[in-house]
Coordinates of N, CA, C and O in Angstrom, one line a residue:
M1 N 146.2 43.9 34.6 CA 146.7 44.3 33.3 C 148.1 43.7 33.1 O 148.9 43.8 34.0
A2 N 148.3 43.1 32.0 CA 149.6 42.5 31.8 C 150.7 43.5 31.5 O 150.4 44.6 30.9
D3 N 151.9 43.3 31.9 CA 153.0 44.1 31.6 C 153.4 44.0 30.1 O 153.1 43.0 29.5
K4 N 153.9 45.0 29.5 CA 154.4 45.0 28.1 C 155.3 43.8 27.8 O 155.3 43.3 26.7
R5 N 156.1 43.5 28.8 CA 157.0 42.4 28.7 C 156.2 41.1 28.5 O 156.6 40.2 27.7
D6 N 155.0 41.0 29.1 CA 154.2 39.8 29.0 C 153.5 39.6 27.7 O 153.2 38.5 27.3
T7 N 153.1 40.7 27.0 CA 152.3 40.7 25.8 C 152.9 41.3 24.6 O 152.4 41.0 23.5
G8 N 154.0 42.0 24.7 CA 154.6 42.7 23.6 C 155.5 41.8 22.8 O 155.6 40.7 23.0
L9 N 156.1 42.4 21.8 CA 156.9 41.7 20.8 C 158.4 42.1 20.9 O 159.2 41.9 20.0
T10 N 158.8 42.7 22.0 CA 160.1 43.2 22.3 C 160.8 42.1 23.1 O 160.3 41.8 24.2
L11 N 162.0 41.6 22.7 CA 162.8 40.7 23.5 C 163.3 41.5 24.7 O 164.1 42.5 24.5
D12 N 163.0 41.2 25.9 CA 163.4 41.9 27.1 C 163.5 40.9 28.3 O 162.7 40.8 29.2
P13 N 164.5 40.0 28.2 CA 164.6 38.9 29.2 C 164.6 39.4 30.6 O 165.3 40.5 30.9
K14 N 163.9 38.7 31.5 CA 163.9 39.1 32.9 C 164.8 38.1 33.7 O 164.4 37.0 34.1
F15 N 166.1 38.5 33.8 CA 167.1 37.7 34.5 C 166.8 37.8 36.0 O 166.3 38.8 36.5
D16 N 167.1 36.7 36.7 CA 166.9 36.6 38.1 C 167.9 37.5 38.8 O 168.8 38.1 38.2
S17 N 167.9 37.4 40.2 CA 168.9 38.2 40.9 C 170.3 37.8 40.7 O 171.3 38.6 41.0
N18 N 170.5 36.6 40.2 CA 171.9 36.1 39.9 C 172.2 36.4 38.4 O 173.3 35.9 37.9
G19 N 171.3 37.1 37.7 CA 171.6 37.3 36.3 C 171.3 36.2 35.3 O 171.9 36.1 34.3
L20 N 170.4 35.2 35.8 CA 170.2 34.0 35.0 C 168.8 33.8 34.6 O 167.8 34.3 35.2
L21 N 168.6 33.1 33.5 CA 167.3 32.6 33.0 C 167.4 31.1 33.0 O 168.4 30.5 32.7
T22 N 166.3 30.4 33.3 CA 166.2 29.0 33.1 C 166.1 28.6 31.6 O 165.3 29.3 31.0
A23 N 166.8 27.7 31.2 CA 166.7 27.3 29.8 C 166.5 25.7 29.7 O 167.2 25.0 30.3
I24 N 165.4 25.4 29.0 CA 165.2 23.9 28.8 C 165.4 23.6 27.3 O 165.2 24.5 26.4
A25 N 166.0 22.5 27.0 CA 166.3 22.0 25.7 C 165.5 20.8 25.4 O 165.5 19.8 26.2
T26 N 164.9 20.8 24.2 CA 164.2 19.6 23.7 C 164.7 19.2 22.3 O 165.3 20.0 21.6
D27 N 164.5 17.9 22.0 CA 164.9 17.4 20.7 C 163.8 17.8 19.7 O 162.6 17.6 19.8
R28 N 164.3 18.5 18.6 CA 163.3 18.9 17.5 C 162.5 17.8 17.0 O 161.3 17.9 16.7
A29 N 163.2 16.7 16.7 CA 162.5 15.5 16.0 C 161.6 14.8 16.9 O 160.4 14.5 16.5
S30 N 162.0 14.5 18.1 CA 161.1 13.7 19.0 C 160.3 14.5 20.0 O 159.4 13.9 20.6
G31 N 160.7 15.7 20.3 CA 160.1 16.5 21.4 C 160.6 16.1 22.8 O 160.2 16.7 23.8
E32 N 161.5 15.2 22.9 CA 162.0 14.7 24.2 C 162.7 15.8 24.9 O 163.5 16.6 24.3
L33 N 162.5 15.9 26.2 CA 163.2 16.9 27.1 C 164.6 16.4 27.2 O 164.8 15.2 27.6
L34 N 165.6 17.2 26.9 CA 167.0 16.8 26.9 C 167.7 17.3 28.2 O 168.4 16.5 28.8
M35 N 167.5 18.5 28.5 CA 168.2 19.1 29.7 C 167.6 20.4 30.1 O 166.9 21.0 29.4
V36 N 168.0 20.8 31.3 CA 167.7 22.1 31.9 C 169.0 22.7 32.3 O 169.8 22.0 33.0
A37 N 169.2 23.9 32.0 CA 170.4 24.7 32.4 C 170.0 26.1 32.6 O 168.9 26.5 32.6
H38 N 171.1 27.0 32.7 CA 170.8 28.4 32.9 C 171.6 29.2 31.9 O 172.7 28.8 31.5
M39 N 171.1 30.4 31.6 CA 171.8 31.3 30.7 C 171.9 32.7 31.3 O 170.9 33.1 31.9
N40 N 173.0 33.3 31.2 CA 173.1 34.7 31.5 C 173.1 35.5 30.2 O 172.9 34.9 29.1
A41 N 173.2 36.8 30.2 CA 173.1 37.6 29.0 C 174.2 37.1 28.0 O 173.9 37.1 26.8
E42 N 175.4 36.8 28.5 CA 176.4 36.4 27.6 C 176.1 35.1 26.9 O 176.4 34.9 25.7
A43 N 175.6 34.1 27.6 CA 175.2 32.8 27.0 C 174.1 33.0 26.0 O 174.1 32.4 25.0
L44 N 173.1 33.8 26.3 CA 172.0 34.1 25.4 C 172.6 34.7 24.1 O 172.2 34.3 23.0
A45 N 173.4 35.7 24.2 CA 174.0 36.3 23.1 C 174.8 35.3 22.2 O 174.7 35.3 21.0
A46 N 175.6 34.5 22.9 CA 176.5 33.5 22.2 C 175.6 32.5 21.5 O 175.9 32.1 20.3
T47 N 174.5 32.1 22.1 CA 173.6 31.1 21.5 C 173.0 31.7 20.2 O 172.9 31.1 19.2
R48 N 172.5 32.9 20.4 CA 171.8 33.6 19.3 C 172.8 33.8 18.1 O 172.4 33.7 16.9
A49 N 174.0 34.2 18.4 CA 175.0 34.5 17.4 C 175.5 33.2 16.7 O 175.7 33.2 15.5
S50 N 175.7 32.1 17.4 CA 176.3 30.9 16.8 C 175.3 29.9 16.4 O 175.7 29.0 15.6
G51 N 174.1 29.9 16.9 CA 173.2 28.8 16.6 C 173.4 27.6 17.4 O 172.8 26.5 17.2
E52 N 174.4 27.6 18.3 CA 174.7 26.4 19.2 C 174.5 26.9 20.6 O 174.9 28.0 21.0
A53 N 174.0 26.0 21.5 CA 173.6 26.3 22.8 C 174.8 26.6 23.7 O 175.8 25.8 23.7
H54 N 174.8 27.7 24.4 CA 175.8 28.1 25.4 C 175.0 28.3 26.7 O 173.9 28.8 26.7
F55 N 175.6 28.0 27.8 CA 175.0 28.2 29.1 C 176.0 28.8 30.1 O 177.2 28.9 29.8
W56 N 175.4 29.2 31.2 CA 176.3 29.7 32.3 C 176.3 28.5 33.3 O 175.3 28.0 33.8
S57 N 177.5 28.1 33.5 CA 177.7 27.0 34.5 C 177.8 27.6 35.9 O 178.8 28.3 36.2
R58 N 176.8 27.3 36.7 CA 176.9 27.8 38.1 C 178.0 27.1 38.9 O 178.6 27.7 39.7
S59 N 178.2 25.8 38.6 CA 179.3 25.1 39.3 C 180.7 25.5 39.0 O 181.6 25.6 39.8
R60 N 180.9 25.8 37.7 CA 182.2 26.2 37.2 C 182.4 27.7 37.3 O 183.5 28.2 37.1
G61 N 181.3 28.5 37.4 CA 181.3 29.9 37.4 C 181.8 30.5 36.1 O 182.5 31.5 36.1
R62 N 181.4 29.9 35.0 CA 181.9 30.4 33.7 C 180.9 30.0 32.6 O 180.1 29.1 32.7
L63 N 181.0 30.7 31.4 CA 180.3 30.4 30.2 C 180.8 29.1 29.7 O 182.0 28.8 29.7
W64 N 179.9 28.2 29.2 CA 180.3 27.0 28.5 C 179.4 26.7 27.3 O 178.2 27.0 27.4
K65 N 180.0 26.2 26.3 CA 179.3 25.8 25.1 C 179.0 24.3 25.3 O 179.9 23.5 25.5
K66 N 177.7 23.9 25.2 CA 177.3 22.5 25.3 C 178.1 21.7 24.3 O 178.0 22.1 23.1
G67 N 178.8 20.7 24.7 CA 179.6 19.9 23.8 C 181.0 20.4 23.5 O 181.6 19.8 22.6
E68 N 181.4 21.4 24.2 CA 182.8 21.9 23.9 C 183.9 20.9 24.1 O 184.9 21.0 23.4
T69 N 183.7 19.9 24.9 CA 184.7 18.9 25.1 C 184.3 17.5 24.4 O 185.1 16.8 23.9
S70 N 183.0 17.2 24.6 CA 182.5 16.0 24.1 C 182.1 16.0 22.6 O 182.1 14.9 21.9
G71 N 181.9 17.2 22.0 CA 181.4 17.3 20.6 C 179.9 17.1 20.5 O 179.4 17.2 19.4
H72 N 179.2 16.9 21.6 CA 177.8 16.7 21.6 C 177.1 18.0 21.7 O 176.4 18.3 22.7
V73 N 177.3 18.9 20.7 CA 176.7 20.2 20.7 C 175.1 20.1 20.5 O 174.6 19.1 20.0
L74 N 174.5 21.1 20.9 CA 173.0 21.3 20.6 C 172.9 22.4 19.6 O 173.1 23.6 19.9
R75 N 172.5 22.0 18.4 CA 172.2 23.1 17.4 C 170.8 23.6 17.6 O 169.9 22.8 17.6
V76 N 170.7 24.9 17.9 CA 169.4 25.5 18.2 C 168.7 25.8 16.9 O 169.1 26.6 16.1
V77 N 167.5 25.2 16.7 CA 166.7 25.4 15.5 C 165.7 26.6 15.8 O 165.4 27.3 14.9
E78 N 165.2 26.6 17.0 CA 164.3 27.7 17.4 C 164.4 28.0 18.9 O 164.7 27.1 19.7
M79 N 164.3 29.2 19.2 CA 164.2 29.7 20.6 C 162.9 30.3 20.9 O 162.4 31.2 20.2
R80 N 162.3 29.9 22.0 CA 161.1 30.5 22.5 C 161.3 31.0 23.9 O 162.1 30.5 24.6
I81 N 160.5 32.0 24.3 CA 160.6 32.6 25.6 C 159.2 32.6 26.2 O 158.2 32.8 25.5
D82 N 159.1 32.4 27.5 CA 157.8 32.3 28.1 C 157.2 33.7 28.3 O 157.8 34.7 28.0
C83 N 156.0 33.7 28.8 CA 155.2 34.9 28.8 C 155.8 36.1 29.6 O 155.8 37.2 29.1
D84 N 156.5 35.8 30.7 CA 157.1 36.9 31.4 C 158.6 37.0 31.2 O 159.3 37.7 31.9
Q85 N 159.1 36.3 30.2 CA 160.5 36.3 29.7 C 161.5 36.0 30.7 O 162.6 36.5 30.7
D86 N 161.2 35.0 31.6 CA 162.2 34.6 32.5 C 162.6 33.1 32.3 O 163.4 32.5 33.1
A87 N 162.1 32.5 31.2 CA 162.5 31.1 30.9 C 162.6 30.9 29.4 O 161.7 31.5 28.7
L88 N 163.5 30.1 28.9 CA 163.7 29.9 27.5 C 163.5 28.4 27.2 O 163.8 27.5 28.0
W89 N 163.0 28.2 26.0 CA 162.8 26.9 25.4 C 163.7 26.8 24.2 O 163.4 27.5 23.2
L90 N 164.7 25.9 24.2 CA 165.5 25.7 23.0 C 165.1 24.4 22.3 O 165.1 23.4 22.9
I91 N 164.7 24.6 21.1 CA 164.3 23.4 20.3 C 165.6 23.1 19.5 O 166.0 23.9 18.7
C92 N 166.1 21.9 19.7 CA 167.5 21.6 19.2 C 167.6 20.3 18.4 O 166.7 19.5 18.4
E93 N 168.7 20.3 17.6 CA 169.1 19.1 17.0 C 170.4 18.7 17.7 O 171.4 19.3 17.5
P94 N 170.3 17.6 18.6 CA 171.5 17.2 19.3 C 172.5 16.4 18.5 O 172.1 15.6 17.7
A95 N 173.7 16.6 18.7 CA 174.8 15.8 18.1 C 175.4 14.8 19.0 O 176.5 14.8 19.3
G96 N 174.5 14.0 19.6 CA 174.9 13.0 20.6 C 174.1 13.2 21.9 O 173.2 14.0 21.9
P97 N 174.5 12.4 22.9 CA 173.8 12.5 24.2 C 173.9 13.9 24.8 O 174.9 14.6 24.7
A98 N 172.8 14.3 25.4 CA 172.7 15.6 26.1 C 173.3 15.6 27.5 O 173.8 16.6 28.0
C99 N 173.2 14.4 28.1 CA 173.7 14.3 29.5 C 175.1 14.0 29.7 O 175.7 13.2 28.9
H100 N 175.8 14.6 30.7 CA 177.2 14.4 30.9 C 177.5 12.9 31.3 O 178.6 12.4 31.2
T101 N 176.4 12.2 31.7 CA 176.6 10.7 32.0 C 176.6 9.9 30.8 O 176.9 8.7 30.9
G102 N 176.3 10.4 29.6 CA 176.3 9.6 28.4 C 174.8 9.3 28.0 O 174.6 8.7 26.9
A103 N 173.9 9.6 28.9 CA 172.5 9.3 28.6 C 172.0 10.3 27.6 O 172.4 11.4 27.5
R104 N 171.0 9.9 26.8 CA 170.5 10.7 25.7 C 169.9 12.0 26.3 O 170.0 13.1 25.8
S105 N 169.2 11.9 27.4 CA 168.5 13.0 28.2 C 169.0 13.0 29.6 O 169.4 11.9 30.1
C106 N 169.0 14.1 30.2 CA 169.4 14.2 31.6 C 168.3 13.6 32.5 O 168.5 13.3 33.7
F107 N 167.1 13.4 31.9 CA 165.9 12.9 32.6 C 165.7 11.4 32.3 O 164.8 11.0 31.6
F108 N 166.7 10.5 32.7 CA 166.7 9.1 32.4 C 166.3 8.2 33.5 O 166.3 7.0 33.4
R109 N 165.8 8.9 34.6 CA 165.3 8.1 35.8 C 163.9 8.7 36.2 O 163.7 9.9 36.0
R110 N 163.1 7.9 36.7 CA 161.8 8.3 37.3 C 161.8 8.0 38.8 O 162.5 7.1 39.2
I111 N 161.1 8.8 39.6 CA 161.0 8.5 41.0 C 159.9 7.5 41.2 O 158.8 7.6 40.7
E112 N 160.3 6.4 41.9 CA 159.4 5.4 42.3 C 159.5 5.1 43.8 O 160.5 4.7 44.3
G113 N 158.4 5.5 44.5 CA 158.5 5.3 46.0 C 159.5 6.3 46.5 O 159.6 7.5 46.2
D114 N 160.4 5.7 47.3 CA 161.6 6.5 47.8 C 162.8 6.4 47.0 O 163.9 6.8 47.5
G115 N 162.8 5.7 45.9 CA 164.0 5.5 45.1 C 163.8 6.0 43.6 O 162.8 6.7 43.3
L116 N 164.7 5.6 42.8 CA 164.7 5.9 41.4 C 164.7 4.6 40.6 O 165.3 3.6 41.0
A117 N 164.1 4.7 39.4 CA 164.1 3.6 38.4 C 164.5 4.1 37.1 O 164.1 5.2 36.7
P118 N 165.4 3.4 36.4 CA 165.8 3.8 35.0 C 164.6 3.8 34.1 O 163.7 3.0 34.2
I119 N 164.6 4.7 33.1 CA 163.6 4.8 32.1 C 164.2 4.0 30.9 O 165.3 4.4 30.4
A120 N 163.5 3.1 30.4 CA 164.0 2.3 29.2 C 164.1 3.1 28.0 O 163.5 4.0 27.7

């Protein structure tokens, strides 16, 4: 029998032991996968309140707004949560590249054999 969290209509995020949810961002127009990051309760609340993606930076140990220095914000058009509420899907309108390297997507290489190849 499924848990109420799995089938109900109440938002009840299941944060992991570090207080995080996985969040994936895609481009609304193309459907392209842009990035994967993490959100804590504060990042989720800030995203919902502002309409712009906020994440928890595990490396910096702080909340950050995507594009806070580059201007390449992700405007969130729709948020979806998976069946057990431990992962989010952000459908976004990006204002520039999503990757810190300047690539449109963080997924700009594919694995080929033991190496990597750029995706055109």
